[in-house]
GROMACS .gro file of C-alpha atoms in nm:
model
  183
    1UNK     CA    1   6.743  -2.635  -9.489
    2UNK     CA    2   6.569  -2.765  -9.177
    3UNK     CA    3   6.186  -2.820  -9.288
    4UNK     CA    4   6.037  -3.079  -9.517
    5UNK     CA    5   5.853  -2.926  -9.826
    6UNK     CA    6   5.515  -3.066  -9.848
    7UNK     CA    7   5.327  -2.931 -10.166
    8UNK     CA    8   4.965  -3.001 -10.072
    9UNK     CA    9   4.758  -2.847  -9.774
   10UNK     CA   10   4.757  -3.029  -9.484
   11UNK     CA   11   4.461  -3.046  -9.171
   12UNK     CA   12   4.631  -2.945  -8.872
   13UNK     CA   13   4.345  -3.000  -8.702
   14UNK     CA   14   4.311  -3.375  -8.786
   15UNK     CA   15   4.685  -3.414  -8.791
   16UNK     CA   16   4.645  -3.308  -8.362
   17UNK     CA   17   4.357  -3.551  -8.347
   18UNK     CA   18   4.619  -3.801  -8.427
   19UNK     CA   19   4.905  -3.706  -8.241
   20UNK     CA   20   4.682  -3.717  -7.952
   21UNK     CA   21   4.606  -4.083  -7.988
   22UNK     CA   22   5.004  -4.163  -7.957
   23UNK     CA   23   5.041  -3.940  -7.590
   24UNK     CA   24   5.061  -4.184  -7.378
   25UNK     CA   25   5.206  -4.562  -7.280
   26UNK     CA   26   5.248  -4.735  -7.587
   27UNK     CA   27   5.426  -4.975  -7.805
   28UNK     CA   28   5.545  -4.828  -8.085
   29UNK     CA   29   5.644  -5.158  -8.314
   30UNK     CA   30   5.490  -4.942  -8.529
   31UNK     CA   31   5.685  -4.699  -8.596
   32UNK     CA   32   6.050  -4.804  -8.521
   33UNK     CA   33   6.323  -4.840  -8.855
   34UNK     CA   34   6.451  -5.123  -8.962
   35UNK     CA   35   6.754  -5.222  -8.800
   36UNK     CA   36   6.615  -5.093  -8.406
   37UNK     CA   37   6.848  -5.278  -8.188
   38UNK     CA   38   6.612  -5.237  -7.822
   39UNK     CA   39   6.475  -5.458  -7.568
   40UNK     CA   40   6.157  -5.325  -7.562
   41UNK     CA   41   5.937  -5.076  -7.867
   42UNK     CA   42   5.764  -4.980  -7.567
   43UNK     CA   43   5.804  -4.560  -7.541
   44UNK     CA   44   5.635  -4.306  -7.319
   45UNK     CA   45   5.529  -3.988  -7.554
   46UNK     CA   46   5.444  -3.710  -7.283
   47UNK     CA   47   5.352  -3.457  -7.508
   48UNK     CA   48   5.271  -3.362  -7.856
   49UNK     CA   49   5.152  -3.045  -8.050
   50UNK     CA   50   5.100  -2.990  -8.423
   51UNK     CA   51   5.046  -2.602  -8.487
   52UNK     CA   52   5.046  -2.401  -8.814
   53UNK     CA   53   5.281  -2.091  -8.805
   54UNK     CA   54   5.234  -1.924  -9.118
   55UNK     CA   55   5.268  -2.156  -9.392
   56UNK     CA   56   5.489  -2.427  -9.176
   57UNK     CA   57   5.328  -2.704  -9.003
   58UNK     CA   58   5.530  -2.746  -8.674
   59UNK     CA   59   5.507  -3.084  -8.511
   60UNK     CA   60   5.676  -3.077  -8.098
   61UNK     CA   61   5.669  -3.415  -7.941
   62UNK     CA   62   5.813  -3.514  -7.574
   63UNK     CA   63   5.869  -3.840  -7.413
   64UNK     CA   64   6.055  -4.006  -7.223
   65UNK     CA   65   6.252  -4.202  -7.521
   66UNK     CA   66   6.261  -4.282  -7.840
   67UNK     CA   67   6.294  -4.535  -8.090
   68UNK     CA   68   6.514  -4.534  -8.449
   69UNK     CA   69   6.328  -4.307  -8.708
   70UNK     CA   70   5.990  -4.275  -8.443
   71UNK     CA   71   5.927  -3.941  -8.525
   72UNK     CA   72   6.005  -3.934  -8.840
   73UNK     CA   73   5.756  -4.208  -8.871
   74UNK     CA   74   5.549  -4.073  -8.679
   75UNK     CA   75   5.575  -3.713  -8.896
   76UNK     CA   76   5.496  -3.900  -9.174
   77UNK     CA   77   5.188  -4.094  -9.061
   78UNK     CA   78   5.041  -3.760  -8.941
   79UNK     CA   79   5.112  -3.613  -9.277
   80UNK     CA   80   4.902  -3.881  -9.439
   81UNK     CA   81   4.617  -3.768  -9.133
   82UNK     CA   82   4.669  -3.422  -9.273
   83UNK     CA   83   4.602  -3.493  -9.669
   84UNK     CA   84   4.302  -3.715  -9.587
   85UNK     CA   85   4.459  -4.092  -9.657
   86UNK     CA   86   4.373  -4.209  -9.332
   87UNK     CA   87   4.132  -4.066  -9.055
   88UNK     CA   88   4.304  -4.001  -8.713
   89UNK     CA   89   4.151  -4.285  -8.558
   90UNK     CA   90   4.329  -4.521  -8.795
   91UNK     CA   91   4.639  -4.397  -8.590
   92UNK     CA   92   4.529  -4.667  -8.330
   93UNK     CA   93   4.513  -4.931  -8.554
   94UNK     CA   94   4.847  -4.848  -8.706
   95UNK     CA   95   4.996  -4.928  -8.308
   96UNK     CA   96   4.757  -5.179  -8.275
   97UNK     CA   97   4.949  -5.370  -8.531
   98UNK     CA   98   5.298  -5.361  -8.387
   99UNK     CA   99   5.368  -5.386  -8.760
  100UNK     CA  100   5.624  -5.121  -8.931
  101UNK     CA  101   5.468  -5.179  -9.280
  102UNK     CA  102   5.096  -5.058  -9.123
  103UNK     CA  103   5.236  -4.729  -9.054
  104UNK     CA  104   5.313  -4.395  -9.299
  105UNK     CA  105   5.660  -4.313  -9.487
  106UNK     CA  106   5.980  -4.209  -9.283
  107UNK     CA  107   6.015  -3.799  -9.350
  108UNK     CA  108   6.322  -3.682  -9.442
  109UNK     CA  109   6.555  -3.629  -9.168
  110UNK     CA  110   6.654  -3.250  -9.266
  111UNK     CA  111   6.256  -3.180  -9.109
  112UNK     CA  112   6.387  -3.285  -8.763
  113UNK     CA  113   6.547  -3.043  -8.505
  114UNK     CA  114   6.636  -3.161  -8.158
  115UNK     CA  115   6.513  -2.893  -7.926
  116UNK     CA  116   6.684  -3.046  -7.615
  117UNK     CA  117   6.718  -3.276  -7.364
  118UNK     CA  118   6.621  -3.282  -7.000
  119UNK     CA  119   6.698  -3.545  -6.764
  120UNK     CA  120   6.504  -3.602  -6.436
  121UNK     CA  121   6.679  -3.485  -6.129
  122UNK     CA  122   6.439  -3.679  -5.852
  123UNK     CA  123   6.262  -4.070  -5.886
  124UNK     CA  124   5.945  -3.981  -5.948
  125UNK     CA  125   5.735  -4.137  -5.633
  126UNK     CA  126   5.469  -4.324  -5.902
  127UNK     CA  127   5.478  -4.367  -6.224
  128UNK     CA  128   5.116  -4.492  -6.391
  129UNK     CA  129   5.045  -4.599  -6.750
  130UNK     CA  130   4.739  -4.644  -6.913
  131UNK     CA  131   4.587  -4.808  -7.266
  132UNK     CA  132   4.353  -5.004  -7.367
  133UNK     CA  133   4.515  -5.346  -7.275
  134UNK     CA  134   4.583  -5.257  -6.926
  135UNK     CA  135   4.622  -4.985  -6.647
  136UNK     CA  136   4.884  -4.962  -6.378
  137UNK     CA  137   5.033  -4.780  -6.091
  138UNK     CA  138   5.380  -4.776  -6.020
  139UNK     CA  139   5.453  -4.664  -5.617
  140UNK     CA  140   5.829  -4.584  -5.578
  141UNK     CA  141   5.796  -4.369  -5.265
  142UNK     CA  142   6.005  -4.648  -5.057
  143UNK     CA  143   6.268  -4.722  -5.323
  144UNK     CA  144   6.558  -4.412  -5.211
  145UNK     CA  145   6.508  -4.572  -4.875
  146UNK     CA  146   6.561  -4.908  -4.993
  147UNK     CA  147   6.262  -5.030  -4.968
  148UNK     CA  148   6.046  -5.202  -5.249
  149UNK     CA  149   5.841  -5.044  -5.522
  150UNK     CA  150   5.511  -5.160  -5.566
  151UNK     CA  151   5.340  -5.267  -5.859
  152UNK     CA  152   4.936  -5.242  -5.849
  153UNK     CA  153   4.789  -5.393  -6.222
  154UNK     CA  154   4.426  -5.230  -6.206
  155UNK     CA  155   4.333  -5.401  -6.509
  156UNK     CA  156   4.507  -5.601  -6.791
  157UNK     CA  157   4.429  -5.858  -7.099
  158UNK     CA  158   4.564  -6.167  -7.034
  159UNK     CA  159   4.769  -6.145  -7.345
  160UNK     CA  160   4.921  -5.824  -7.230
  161UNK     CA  161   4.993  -5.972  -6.854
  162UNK     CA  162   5.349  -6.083  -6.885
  163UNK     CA  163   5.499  -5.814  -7.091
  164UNK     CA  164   5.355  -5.539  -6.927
  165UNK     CA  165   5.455  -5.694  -6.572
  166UNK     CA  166   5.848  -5.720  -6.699
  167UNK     CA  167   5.863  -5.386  -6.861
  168UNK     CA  168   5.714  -5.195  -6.529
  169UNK     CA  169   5.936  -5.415  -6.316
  170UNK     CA  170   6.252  -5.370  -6.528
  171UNK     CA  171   6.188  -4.989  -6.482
  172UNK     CA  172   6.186  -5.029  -6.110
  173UNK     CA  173   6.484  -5.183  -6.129
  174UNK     CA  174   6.666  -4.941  -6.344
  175UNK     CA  175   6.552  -4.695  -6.078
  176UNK     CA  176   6.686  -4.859  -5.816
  177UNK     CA  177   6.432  -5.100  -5.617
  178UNK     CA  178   6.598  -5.425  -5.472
  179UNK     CA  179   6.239  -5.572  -5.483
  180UNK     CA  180   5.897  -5.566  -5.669
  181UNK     CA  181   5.560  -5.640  -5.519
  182UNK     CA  182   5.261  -5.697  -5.753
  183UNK     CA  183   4.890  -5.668  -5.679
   0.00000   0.00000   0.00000
């Protein structure tokens, strides 16, 4: 009742290859439903594992939030990993894209279980974030004082500039800094 039958073997192995490509920073245009009503298909995935146990093929992913049908999009790219349709580097094309269509089917929803959810307790004193496009460092260890946060860009595409500098600053925000210096 809560697993998706799949009737041909899968590669695990390949399957992790590819989940490991999505830890991380990203946007994931990719692999949000139709109808995703968000600000921002930008997600933090902290952690993912794809094990075999016995004849199931578990799939445990963490982040920090999710988008409509990610994982199950997600699940369903990796599946294609697994039979051999695409190799697990193609996974970074598919987010390269920002384009639903690029990545794999939605699984079925009976496949997912939410294990739980844990909320943060203390502001994390910096917060970096790291891809291809760009590489930052959040400092936050002023902002419970009220002091600022700072923002330090260590590198970035010029394309990527503006929208990565309003997403980091519209976190600090949210956590509370009156003010935002960049460098």
């Amino acid at each position: 009742l809560y697993s998706y039958f799949y009737h041909y073997p899968l590669d695990v192995e390949k399957m992790q290859e590819a989940a490991s490509i999505l830890t991380g920073r990203h946007d994931f245009a990719s692999f949000c439903g139709a109808g995703a009503q968000v600000k921002t298909t930008v997600r933090l995935v902290t952690g993912f594992l794809v094990e075999r146990k016995g004849e199931m093929v578990c799939l445990q992913v963490s982040g920090r939030g999710f988008l409509y049908n990610m994982v199950r999009i997600i699940a369903g790219t990796l599946v294609k990993v697994g039979m051999g349709v695409y190799p697990p580097e193609h996974v970074e094309e598919i987010l390269e894209a920002r384009d639903r269509a690029a990545s794999g089917p939605t699984i079925p929803a009976r496949g997912l279980t939410l294990v739980g959810l844990e909320y943060e307790k203390e502001l994390a004193p910096q917060i970096a974030g790291e891809n291809r496009h760009w590489s930052y460092i959040l400092n936050q260890e002023e902002v419970p004082g009220g002091g600022p946060a700072y923002l330090t860009i260590l590198r970035c595409e010029e394309s990527e500039l503006a929208g990565l500098a309003r997403r980091v600053i519209h976190q600090a925000y949210r956590n509370g800094a009156k003010e935002v210096r960049i460098a």
